[in-house]
XYZ file of C-alpha atoms in Angstrom:
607
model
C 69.806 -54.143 -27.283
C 69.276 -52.046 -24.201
C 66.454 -49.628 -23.037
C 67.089 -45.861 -22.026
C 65.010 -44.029 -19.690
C 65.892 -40.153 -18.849
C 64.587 -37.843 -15.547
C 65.279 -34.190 -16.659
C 66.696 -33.925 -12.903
C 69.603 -35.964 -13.399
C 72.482 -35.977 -15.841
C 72.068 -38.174 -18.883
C 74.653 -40.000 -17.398
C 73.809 -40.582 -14.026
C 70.085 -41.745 -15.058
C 71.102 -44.417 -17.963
C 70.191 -47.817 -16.935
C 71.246 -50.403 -19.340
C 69.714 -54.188 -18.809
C 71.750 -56.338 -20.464
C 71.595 -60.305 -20.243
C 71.104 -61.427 -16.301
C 74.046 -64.064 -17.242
C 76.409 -61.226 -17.395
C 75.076 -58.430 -14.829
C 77.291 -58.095 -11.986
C 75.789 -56.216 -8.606
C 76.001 -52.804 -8.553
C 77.719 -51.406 -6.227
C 77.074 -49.645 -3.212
C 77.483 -46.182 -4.277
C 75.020 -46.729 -7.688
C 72.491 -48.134 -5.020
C 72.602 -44.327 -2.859
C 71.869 -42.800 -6.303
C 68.958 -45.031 -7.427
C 67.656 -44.300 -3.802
C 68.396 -40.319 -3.751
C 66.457 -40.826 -6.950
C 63.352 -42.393 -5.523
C 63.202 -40.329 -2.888
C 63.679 -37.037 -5.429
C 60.443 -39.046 -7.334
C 58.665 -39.288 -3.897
C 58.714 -35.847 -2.617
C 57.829 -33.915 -6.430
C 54.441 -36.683 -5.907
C 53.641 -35.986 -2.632
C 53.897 -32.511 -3.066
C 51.547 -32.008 -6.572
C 48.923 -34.031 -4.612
C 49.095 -31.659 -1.626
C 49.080 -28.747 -4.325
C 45.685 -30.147 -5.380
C 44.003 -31.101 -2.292
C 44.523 -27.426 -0.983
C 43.200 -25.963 -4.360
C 40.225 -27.856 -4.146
C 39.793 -27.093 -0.391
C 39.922 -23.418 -1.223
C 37.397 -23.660 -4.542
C 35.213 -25.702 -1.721
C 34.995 -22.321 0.079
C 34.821 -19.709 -2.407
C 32.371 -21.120 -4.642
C 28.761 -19.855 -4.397
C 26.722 -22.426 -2.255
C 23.427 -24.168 -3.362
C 20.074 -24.167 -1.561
C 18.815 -27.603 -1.741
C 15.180 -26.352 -2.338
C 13.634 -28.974 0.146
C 15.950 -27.310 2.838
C 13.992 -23.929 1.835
C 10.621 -24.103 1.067
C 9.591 -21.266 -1.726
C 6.914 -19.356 1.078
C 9.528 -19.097 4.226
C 12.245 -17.608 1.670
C 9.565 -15.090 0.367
C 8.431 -14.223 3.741
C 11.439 -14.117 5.884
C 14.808 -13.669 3.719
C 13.397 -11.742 1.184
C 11.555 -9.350 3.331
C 14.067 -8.785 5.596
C 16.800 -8.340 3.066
C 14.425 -5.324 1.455
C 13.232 -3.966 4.353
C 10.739 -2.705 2.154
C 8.425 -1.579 5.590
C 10.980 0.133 7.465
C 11.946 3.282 7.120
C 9.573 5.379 4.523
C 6.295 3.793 5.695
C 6.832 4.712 9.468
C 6.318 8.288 8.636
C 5.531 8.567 4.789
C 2.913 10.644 2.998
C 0.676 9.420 0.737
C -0.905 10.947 -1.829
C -4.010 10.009 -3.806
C -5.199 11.143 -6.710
C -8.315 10.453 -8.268
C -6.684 11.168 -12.032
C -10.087 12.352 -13.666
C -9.967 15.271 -11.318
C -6.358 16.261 -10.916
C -5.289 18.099 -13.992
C -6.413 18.091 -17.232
C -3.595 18.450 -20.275
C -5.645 17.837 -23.334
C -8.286 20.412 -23.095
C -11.250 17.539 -22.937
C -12.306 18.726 -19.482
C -11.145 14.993 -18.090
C -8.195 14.676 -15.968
C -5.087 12.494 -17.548
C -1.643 11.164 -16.999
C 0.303 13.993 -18.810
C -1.696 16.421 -16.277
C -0.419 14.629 -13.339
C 3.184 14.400 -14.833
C 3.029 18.012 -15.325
C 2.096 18.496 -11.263
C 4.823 16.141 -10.283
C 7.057 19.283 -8.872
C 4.459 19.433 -6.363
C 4.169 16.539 -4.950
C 7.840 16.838 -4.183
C 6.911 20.644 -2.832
C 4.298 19.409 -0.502
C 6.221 16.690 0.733
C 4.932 13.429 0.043
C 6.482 10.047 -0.673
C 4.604 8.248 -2.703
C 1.202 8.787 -5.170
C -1.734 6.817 -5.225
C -3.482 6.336 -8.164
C -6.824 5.361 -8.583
C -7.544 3.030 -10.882
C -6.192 4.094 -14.470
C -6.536 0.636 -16.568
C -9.398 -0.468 -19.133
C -11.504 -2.118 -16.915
C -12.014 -4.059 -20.282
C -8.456 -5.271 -20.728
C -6.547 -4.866 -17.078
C -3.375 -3.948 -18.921
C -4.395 -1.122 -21.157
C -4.228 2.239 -20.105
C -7.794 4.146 -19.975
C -7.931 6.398 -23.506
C -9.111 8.777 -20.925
C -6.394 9.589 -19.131
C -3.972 8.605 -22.252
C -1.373 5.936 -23.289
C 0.893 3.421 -22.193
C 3.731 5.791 -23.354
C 2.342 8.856 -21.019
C 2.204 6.162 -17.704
C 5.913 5.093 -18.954
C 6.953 8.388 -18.453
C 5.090 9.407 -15.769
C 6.628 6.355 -13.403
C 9.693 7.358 -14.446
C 9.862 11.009 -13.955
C 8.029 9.855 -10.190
C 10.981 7.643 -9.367
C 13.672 10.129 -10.578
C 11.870 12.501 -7.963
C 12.305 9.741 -5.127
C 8.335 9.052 -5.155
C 6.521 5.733 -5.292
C 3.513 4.774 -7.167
C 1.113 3.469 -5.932
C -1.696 1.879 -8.222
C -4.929 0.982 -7.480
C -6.802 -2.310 -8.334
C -9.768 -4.452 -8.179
C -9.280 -7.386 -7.821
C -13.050 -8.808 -7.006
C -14.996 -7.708 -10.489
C -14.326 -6.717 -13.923
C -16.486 -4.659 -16.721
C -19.439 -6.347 -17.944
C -17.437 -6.127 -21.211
C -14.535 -7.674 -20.337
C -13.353 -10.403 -22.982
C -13.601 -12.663 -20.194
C -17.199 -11.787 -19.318
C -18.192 -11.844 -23.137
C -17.003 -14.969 -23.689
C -18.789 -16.480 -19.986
C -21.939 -15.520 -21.305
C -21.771 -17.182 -24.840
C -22.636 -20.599 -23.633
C -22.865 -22.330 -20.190
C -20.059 -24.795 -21.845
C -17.371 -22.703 -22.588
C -14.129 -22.285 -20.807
C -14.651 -19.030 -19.462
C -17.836 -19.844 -17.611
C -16.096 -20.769 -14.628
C -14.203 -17.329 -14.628
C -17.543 -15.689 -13.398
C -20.335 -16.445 -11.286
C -23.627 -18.415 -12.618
C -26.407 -19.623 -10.760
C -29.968 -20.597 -12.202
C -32.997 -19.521 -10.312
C -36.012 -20.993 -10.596
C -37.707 -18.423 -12.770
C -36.540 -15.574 -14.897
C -37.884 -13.318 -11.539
C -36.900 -15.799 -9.128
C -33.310 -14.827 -7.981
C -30.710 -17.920 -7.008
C -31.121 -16.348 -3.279
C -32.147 -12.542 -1.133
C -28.402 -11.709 -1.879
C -28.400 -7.363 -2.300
C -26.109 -5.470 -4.077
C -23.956 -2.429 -2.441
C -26.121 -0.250 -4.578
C -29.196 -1.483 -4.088
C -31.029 -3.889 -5.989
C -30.605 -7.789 -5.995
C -26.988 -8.839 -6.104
C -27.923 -11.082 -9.345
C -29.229 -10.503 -13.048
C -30.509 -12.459 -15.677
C -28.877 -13.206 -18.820
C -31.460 -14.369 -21.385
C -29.021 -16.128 -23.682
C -27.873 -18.879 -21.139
C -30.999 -18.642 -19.212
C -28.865 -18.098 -15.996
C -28.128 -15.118 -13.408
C -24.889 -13.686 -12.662
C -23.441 -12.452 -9.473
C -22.669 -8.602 -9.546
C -21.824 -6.914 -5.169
C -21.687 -3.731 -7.336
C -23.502 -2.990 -10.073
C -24.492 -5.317 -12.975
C -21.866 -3.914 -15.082
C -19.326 -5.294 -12.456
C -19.811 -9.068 -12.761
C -18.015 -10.395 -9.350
C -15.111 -12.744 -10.770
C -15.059 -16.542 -9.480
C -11.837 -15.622 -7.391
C -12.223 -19.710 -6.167
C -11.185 -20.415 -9.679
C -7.305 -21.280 -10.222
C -7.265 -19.915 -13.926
C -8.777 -16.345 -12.793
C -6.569 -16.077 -9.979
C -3.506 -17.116 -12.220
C -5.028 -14.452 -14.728
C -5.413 -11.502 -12.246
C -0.951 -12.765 -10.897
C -0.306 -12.010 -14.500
C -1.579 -8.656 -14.573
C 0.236 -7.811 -11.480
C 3.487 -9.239 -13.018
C 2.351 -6.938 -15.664
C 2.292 -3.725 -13.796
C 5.281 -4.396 -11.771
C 7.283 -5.092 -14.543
C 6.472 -1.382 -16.062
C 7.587 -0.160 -12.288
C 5.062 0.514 -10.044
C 6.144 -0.159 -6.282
C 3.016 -1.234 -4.874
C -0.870 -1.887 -4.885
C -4.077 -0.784 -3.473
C -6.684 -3.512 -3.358
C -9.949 -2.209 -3.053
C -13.303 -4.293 -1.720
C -11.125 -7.470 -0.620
C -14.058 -7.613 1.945
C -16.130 -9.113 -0.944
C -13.716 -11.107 -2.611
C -15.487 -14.287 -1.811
C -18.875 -15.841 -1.237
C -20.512 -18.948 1.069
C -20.214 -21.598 -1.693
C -23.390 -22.826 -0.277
C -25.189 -19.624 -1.667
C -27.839 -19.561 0.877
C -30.366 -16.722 1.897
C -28.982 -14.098 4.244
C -30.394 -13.639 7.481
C -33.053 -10.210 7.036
C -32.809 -7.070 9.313
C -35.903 -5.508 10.425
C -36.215 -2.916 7.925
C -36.155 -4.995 4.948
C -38.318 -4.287 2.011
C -38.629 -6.624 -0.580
C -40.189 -3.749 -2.835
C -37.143 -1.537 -2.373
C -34.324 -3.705 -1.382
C -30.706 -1.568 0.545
C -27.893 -2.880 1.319
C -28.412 -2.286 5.200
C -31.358 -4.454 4.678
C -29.630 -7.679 5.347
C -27.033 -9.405 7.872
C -24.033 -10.301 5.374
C -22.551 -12.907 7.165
C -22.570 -14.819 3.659
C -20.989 -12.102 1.324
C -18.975 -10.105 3.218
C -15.350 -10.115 5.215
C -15.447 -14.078 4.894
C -12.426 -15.764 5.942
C -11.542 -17.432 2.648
C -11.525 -13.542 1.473
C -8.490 -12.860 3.769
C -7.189 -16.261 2.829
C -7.291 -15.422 -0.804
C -5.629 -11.686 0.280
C -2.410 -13.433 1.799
C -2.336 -15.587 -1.362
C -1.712 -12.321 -3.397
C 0.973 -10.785 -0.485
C 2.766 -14.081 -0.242
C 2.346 -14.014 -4.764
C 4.036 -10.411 -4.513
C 6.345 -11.034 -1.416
C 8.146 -13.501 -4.452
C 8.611 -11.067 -7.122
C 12.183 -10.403 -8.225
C 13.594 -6.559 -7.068
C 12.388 -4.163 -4.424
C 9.129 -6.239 -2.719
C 6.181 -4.106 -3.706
C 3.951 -3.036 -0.970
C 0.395 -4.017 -0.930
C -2.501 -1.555 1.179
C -6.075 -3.095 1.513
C -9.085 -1.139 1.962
C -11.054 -2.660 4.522
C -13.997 -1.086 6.812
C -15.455 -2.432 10.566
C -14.403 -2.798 13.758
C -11.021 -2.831 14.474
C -11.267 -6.233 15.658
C -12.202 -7.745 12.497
C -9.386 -4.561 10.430
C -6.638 -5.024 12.045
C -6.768 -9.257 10.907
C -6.021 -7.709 7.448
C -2.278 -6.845 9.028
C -1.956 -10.547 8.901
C -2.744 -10.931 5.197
C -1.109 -7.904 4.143
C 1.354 -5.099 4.625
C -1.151 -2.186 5.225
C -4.960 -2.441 5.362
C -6.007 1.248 5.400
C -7.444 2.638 8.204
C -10.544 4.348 7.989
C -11.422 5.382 11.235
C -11.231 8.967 10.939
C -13.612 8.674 8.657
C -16.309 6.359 9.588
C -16.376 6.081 13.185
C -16.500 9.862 14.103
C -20.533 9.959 14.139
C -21.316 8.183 17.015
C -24.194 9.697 19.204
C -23.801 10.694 22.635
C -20.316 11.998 22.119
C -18.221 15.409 21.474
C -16.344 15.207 18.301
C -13.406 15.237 20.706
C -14.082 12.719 22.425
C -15.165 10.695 19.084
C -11.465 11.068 18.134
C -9.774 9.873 21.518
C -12.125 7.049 20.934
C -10.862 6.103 17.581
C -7.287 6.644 17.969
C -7.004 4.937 21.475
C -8.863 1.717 20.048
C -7.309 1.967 16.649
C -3.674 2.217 18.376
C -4.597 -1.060 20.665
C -5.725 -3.369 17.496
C -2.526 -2.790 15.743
C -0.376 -6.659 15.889
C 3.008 -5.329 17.406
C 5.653 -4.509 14.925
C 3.143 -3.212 12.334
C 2.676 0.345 11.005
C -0.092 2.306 11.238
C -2.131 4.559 8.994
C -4.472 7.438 8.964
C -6.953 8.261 6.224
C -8.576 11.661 6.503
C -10.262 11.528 3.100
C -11.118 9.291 0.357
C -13.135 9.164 -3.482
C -16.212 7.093 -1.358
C -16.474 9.527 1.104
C -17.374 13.245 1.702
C -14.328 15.983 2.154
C -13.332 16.065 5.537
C -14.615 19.812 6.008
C -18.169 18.773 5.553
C -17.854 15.305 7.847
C -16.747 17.641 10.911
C -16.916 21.186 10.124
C -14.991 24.017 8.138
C -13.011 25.635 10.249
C -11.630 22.193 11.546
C -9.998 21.346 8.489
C -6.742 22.429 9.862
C -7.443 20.335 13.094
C -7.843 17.448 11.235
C -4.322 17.835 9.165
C -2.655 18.504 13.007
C -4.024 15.411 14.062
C -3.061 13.264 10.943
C 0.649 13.835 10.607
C 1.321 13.931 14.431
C -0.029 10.680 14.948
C 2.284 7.377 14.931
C 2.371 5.996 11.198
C 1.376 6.909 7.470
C -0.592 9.153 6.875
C -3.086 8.900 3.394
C -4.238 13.041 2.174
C -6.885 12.585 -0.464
C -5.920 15.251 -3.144
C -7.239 19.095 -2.432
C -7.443 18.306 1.616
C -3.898 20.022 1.489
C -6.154 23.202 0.403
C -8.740 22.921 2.473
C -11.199 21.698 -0.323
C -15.250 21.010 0.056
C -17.584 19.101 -1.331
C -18.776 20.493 -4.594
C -22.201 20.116 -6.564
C -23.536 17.148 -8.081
C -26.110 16.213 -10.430
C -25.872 12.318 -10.423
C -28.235 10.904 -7.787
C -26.474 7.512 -8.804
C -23.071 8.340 -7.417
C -23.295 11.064 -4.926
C -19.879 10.572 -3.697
C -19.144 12.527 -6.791
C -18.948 15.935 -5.030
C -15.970 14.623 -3.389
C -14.269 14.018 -6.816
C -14.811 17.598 -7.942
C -11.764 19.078 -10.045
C -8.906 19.907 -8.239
C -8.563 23.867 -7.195
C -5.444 25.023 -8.917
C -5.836 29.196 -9.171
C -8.330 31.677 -9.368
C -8.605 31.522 -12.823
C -11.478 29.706 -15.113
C -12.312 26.358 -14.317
C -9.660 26.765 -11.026
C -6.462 26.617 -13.785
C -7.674 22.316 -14.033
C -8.498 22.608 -17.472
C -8.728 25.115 -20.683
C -12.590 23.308 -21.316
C -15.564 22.690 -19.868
C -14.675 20.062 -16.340
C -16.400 16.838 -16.795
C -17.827 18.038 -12.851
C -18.038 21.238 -12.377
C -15.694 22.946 -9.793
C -16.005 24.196 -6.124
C -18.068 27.110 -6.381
C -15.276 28.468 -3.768
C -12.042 28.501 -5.958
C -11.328 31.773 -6.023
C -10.471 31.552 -2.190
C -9.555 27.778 -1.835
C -6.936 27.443 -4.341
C -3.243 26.254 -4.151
C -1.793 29.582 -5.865
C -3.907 32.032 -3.238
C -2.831 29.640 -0.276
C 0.706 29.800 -1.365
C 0.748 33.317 -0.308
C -0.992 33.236 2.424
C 1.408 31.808 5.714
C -1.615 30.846 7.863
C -3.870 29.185 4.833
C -4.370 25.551 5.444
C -1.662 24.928 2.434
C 1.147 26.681 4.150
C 0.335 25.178 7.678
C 0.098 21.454 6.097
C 3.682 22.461 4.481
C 5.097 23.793 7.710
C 3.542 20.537 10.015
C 5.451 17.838 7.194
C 8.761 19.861 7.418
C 8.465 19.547 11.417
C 7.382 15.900 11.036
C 10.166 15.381 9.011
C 12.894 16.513 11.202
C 11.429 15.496 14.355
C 12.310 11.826 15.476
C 9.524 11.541 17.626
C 6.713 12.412 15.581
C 8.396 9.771 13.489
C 9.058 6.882 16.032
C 8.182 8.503 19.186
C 5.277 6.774 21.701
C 1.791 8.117 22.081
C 0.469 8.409 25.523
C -2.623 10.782 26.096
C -2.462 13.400 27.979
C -6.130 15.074 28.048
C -10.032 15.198 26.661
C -12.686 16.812 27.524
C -15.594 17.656 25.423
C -13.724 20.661 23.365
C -9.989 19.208 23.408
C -7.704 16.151 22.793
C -4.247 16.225 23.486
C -1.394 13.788 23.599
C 2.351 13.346 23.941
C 4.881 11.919 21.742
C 8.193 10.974 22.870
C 11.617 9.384 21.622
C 14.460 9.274 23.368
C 15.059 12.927 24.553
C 12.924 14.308 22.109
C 9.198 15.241 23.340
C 5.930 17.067 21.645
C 3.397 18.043 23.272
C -0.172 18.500 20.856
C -3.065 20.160 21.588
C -6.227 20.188 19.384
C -9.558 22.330 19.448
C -12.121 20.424 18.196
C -15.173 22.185 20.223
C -17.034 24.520 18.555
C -15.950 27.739 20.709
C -12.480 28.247 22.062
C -10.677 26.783 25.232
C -8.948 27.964 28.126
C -9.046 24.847 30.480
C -6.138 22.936 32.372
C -4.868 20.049 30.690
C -5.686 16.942 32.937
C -2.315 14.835 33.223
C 0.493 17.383 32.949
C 2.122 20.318 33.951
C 5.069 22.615 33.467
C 6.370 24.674 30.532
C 6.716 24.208 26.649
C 8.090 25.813 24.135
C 5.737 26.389 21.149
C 6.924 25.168 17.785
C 3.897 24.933 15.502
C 0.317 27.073 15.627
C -2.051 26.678 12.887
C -2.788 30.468 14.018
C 0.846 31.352 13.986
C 0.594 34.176 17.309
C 2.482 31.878 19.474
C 5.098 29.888 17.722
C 8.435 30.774 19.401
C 6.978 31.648 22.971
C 7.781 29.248 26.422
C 4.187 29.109 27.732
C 2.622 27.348 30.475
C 1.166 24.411 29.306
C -2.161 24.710 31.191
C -2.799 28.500 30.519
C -2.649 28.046 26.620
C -6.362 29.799 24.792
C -7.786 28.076 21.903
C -9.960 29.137 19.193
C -12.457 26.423 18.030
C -10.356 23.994 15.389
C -6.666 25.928 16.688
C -4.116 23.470 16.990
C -0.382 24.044 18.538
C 2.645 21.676 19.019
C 4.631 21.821 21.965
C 8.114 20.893 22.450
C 9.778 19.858 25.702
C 12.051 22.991 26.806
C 14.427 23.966 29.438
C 11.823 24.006 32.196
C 10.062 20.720 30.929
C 7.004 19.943 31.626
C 5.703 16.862 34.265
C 3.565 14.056 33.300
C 1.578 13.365 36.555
């Protein structure tokens, strides 16, 4: 019997080995021994080279193939701070110079005919936004404060602020919503359910202290409005906390389930698009745990308690509040996409401010609201104050901001004076940084009338001043305020037409901004102040403005302290000498004139 085994290679003939009995084999001879071995060898090399074949292929699958993070190696908060910021760049470019725009939506246009202001009434404005200039809208809040992630009935539905974001974004605009994050309405299903029993679940979720009588108060604590900070609730025989009024219980933000709750909401909005948030009163996002009294100022009256009545070194701008404000960035900083951006409002010195930069992208800067009453000083000189100090708290690498108005706060032409409304816009968007317009400031508007002696901020949420028609063209009924007894002057179709209106000159100073590199990145250094003037430089590169603002109260003819030379003049909010090289220390200006100079062919000297 013998045993056949072929190679494909070789012939049939040359492979055939046939084993026979070992009585009867004879040796082979020496020419089938070079044939076995060519064989062998032939065997050898096709081996050799399939397993070189496959150690190359895996080499190169090695390299190609996407690599894994070992998530030890990469801890979740430094790969939401560093790689995923810097890989968005979400700060850079738009920010440094951007425009935004806030609207307080009850007062912006009305589309229904109800006399409130609503979604579809912004949508419908969204051409001008893109007119004027402005990156991105701010919205004040627009969600139930019952249910965080329902739109208000009163400024419409889900639907309207689905098409709204999108019509924004196909415009290149951001939105910009606003939030609360320290209280919710006294009706909230959260609150509703706290108050049932002092057992439940949702007790924690809010506030409760007992005091030892129904008019004994847990502690002195006073709300922002007036009033103690606490109130009774006679069905768990316990007071809640309320900074604001009692129909804003204060949330327990030290409470893992509520702050959980409030990351879902923001999930929520982000998911439907918005690029960014506006916290509002961080500075009273937590309490002393030990609840303790706080320390009395000399005008307190028990009888007729004020906020300014205490020292609120317990309640207000605590550190754990600017903890729990990072713990939101660094929540946001993780979100899938485009990193949203998230502003603060915060008020004080610019000491205690400018720590917000380290908890979030943007606190707001209020400055140019709040600190231009100081006695002693020319409204000029206020302003150098402010800016100077403001510009030295910043952390280096960080952008800053200008607010000029805001819903709290009165209009900017009855803070400092009518006819420096245009001074004001000058000095806003040729500063370094954003810049924040509250809605109508673009027109010029002014306070308006007000019957609520509750909320007399409301005459700085007055309907916005669309045309000279009925109700200013913001609605077809009655406005839920009335408007500015003025609109037939101050209105955006009359300024339209009108080159030197504070409209046209606003338009004018964002197109220069625009194209100017350094009124984008350029250095500030100041050049002058006296008690009527303030006037600074701004410089990138080869590129150099010189501005010069009127904010005395009669005009100026004076020599400007730190420079001299010639300029050519590219912007006048009195429009006589745009175009002309003038001499930059024999320039007149009317009370509240601005001009912007630019660095000519005979240049001016810094000295």
């Amino acid at each position: 019997m013998t045993n056949e085994v072929e190679f494909s290679s070789l012939t049939k003939d040359d492979a055939k080995i046939t084993f026979e009995d070992p009585s009867h084999i004879s040796k082979p001879s020496d020419e089938e021994i070079a044939q076995h071995r060519k064989t062998r060898l032939a065997l050898v090399v096709v081996f050799a080279a399939i397993v070189i074949v496959m150690v190359v292929a895996a080499v190169i699958i090695i390299i190609v193939a996407p690599k894994c993070d070992k998530k030890e190696e990469v801890p979740e908060e430094k790969k939401s701070d560093e790689t995923l910021k810097n890989e968005t760049l979400k700060q850079d470019e738009w920010l440094k110079h951007g425009i935004i725009y806030q609207v307080y939506p009850r007062s912006f246009k009305d589309s229904s005919g109800d006399g409130n202001g609503d979604l579809k009434g912004i949508l419908n404005k969204m051409d001008y936004f893109t007119e004027l200039g402005v990156q991105a809208v701010w919205l004040n809040p627009i969600y139930d404060m019952k249910n965080y992630t329902v739109i208000d009935s009163m400024f419409g539905t889900m639907e309207d602020f689905d098409k709204f974001i999108k019509e924004a974004h196909e415009k290149g605009i951001k939105v910009i919503m606003g939030f609360v994050p320290n209280h919710s309405s006294n009706e909230h299903p959260w609150f509703l359910k706290s108050k049932k029993d002092d057992k439940n679940s949702y007790r924690d979720y809010y506030i409760w202290k007992g005091g030892p009588a129904k008019n004994e108060t847990p502690n002195n604590w006073i709300s922002v409005f007036g009033g103690s900070a606490w109130t009774f609730d006679n069905a768990t025989k316990q007071f809640y906390l309320h900074q604001f009024s009692k129909e804003q219980p204060d949330l327990n933000l030290r409470n893992e389930k509520v702050k959980k709750e409030l990351q879902d909401v923001l999930k929520f909005w982000l998911a439907k698009g918005v690029d960014g948030f506006n916290f509002d009163a961080v500075q009273f996002l937590i309490e002393n745990e030990n609840f303790g009294d706080e320390t009395p100022n000399s005008n307190y009256n028990a009888s007729d308690l004020k906020y300014d009545m205490l020292k609120h070194t317990l309640t207000f701008d605590l550190d754990a509040s600017r903890a729990l404000v990072k713990e939101f960035q660094d929540f946001l900083n993780k979100q899938n996409g485009s990193l949203p951006i998230l502003f603060t409002e915060v008020e004080g010195p610019y000491d205690k401010t400018s720590k917000y930069y380290e908890v979030s992208d943007i606190p707001f800067n209020f400055g140019l609201i709040t600190k231009l009453n100081e006695q002693g000083m020319t409204l000029a000189q206020r302003i150098n104050k402010t800016v100077m100090e403001y510009l030295a708290s910043i952390p280096k690498g960080k952008i800053p901001n200008w607010v000029t108005g805001h819903d709290d706060h009165e209009r900017v032409g009855n803070r400092v004076g009518k006819e420096k409304r245009h001074a004001m816009n000058v000095l806003a968007l040729t500063l370094p940084g954003m810049v924040s317009t509250y809605y109508g400031e673009e027109i010029g508007m002014l306070n308006g009338k007000t019957t609520n002696p509750d909320d007399p901020m409301e005459s700085a949420r007055t309907p916005m001043q669309w045309n000279a028609e009925e109700s200013a063209g913001f609605s077809t009924d009655k406005p839920w305020l009335e408007v500015g007894s003025d609109y037939k002057s101050i209105n955006v179709a009359t300024e339209k037409t009108d080159k030197d209106s504070i409209y046209s000159k606003y338009k004018e100073l964002v197109g220069l901004r625009r194209n100017a590199s350094a009124l984008v990145e350029g250095v500030l250094k100041e050049v002058h102040t006296d008690l009527e003037v303030f006037s600074f430089i701004r410089s990138h590169e080869n590129q150099h403005f010189l501005i010069i603002i009127n904010f005395g109260d009669k005009s100026w003819n004076g020599d400007l302290d730190k420079i001299s030379g010639r300029g050519m003049v590219v912007f006048d909010t009195e429009s006589n000498m745009v175009g002309q090289e003038v001499d930059v220390n024999k320039i007149k200006l009317n009370s509240g004139q601005a001009v912007v100079l630019k660095n000519g062919k005979n240049k001016w000297h810094l000295q």
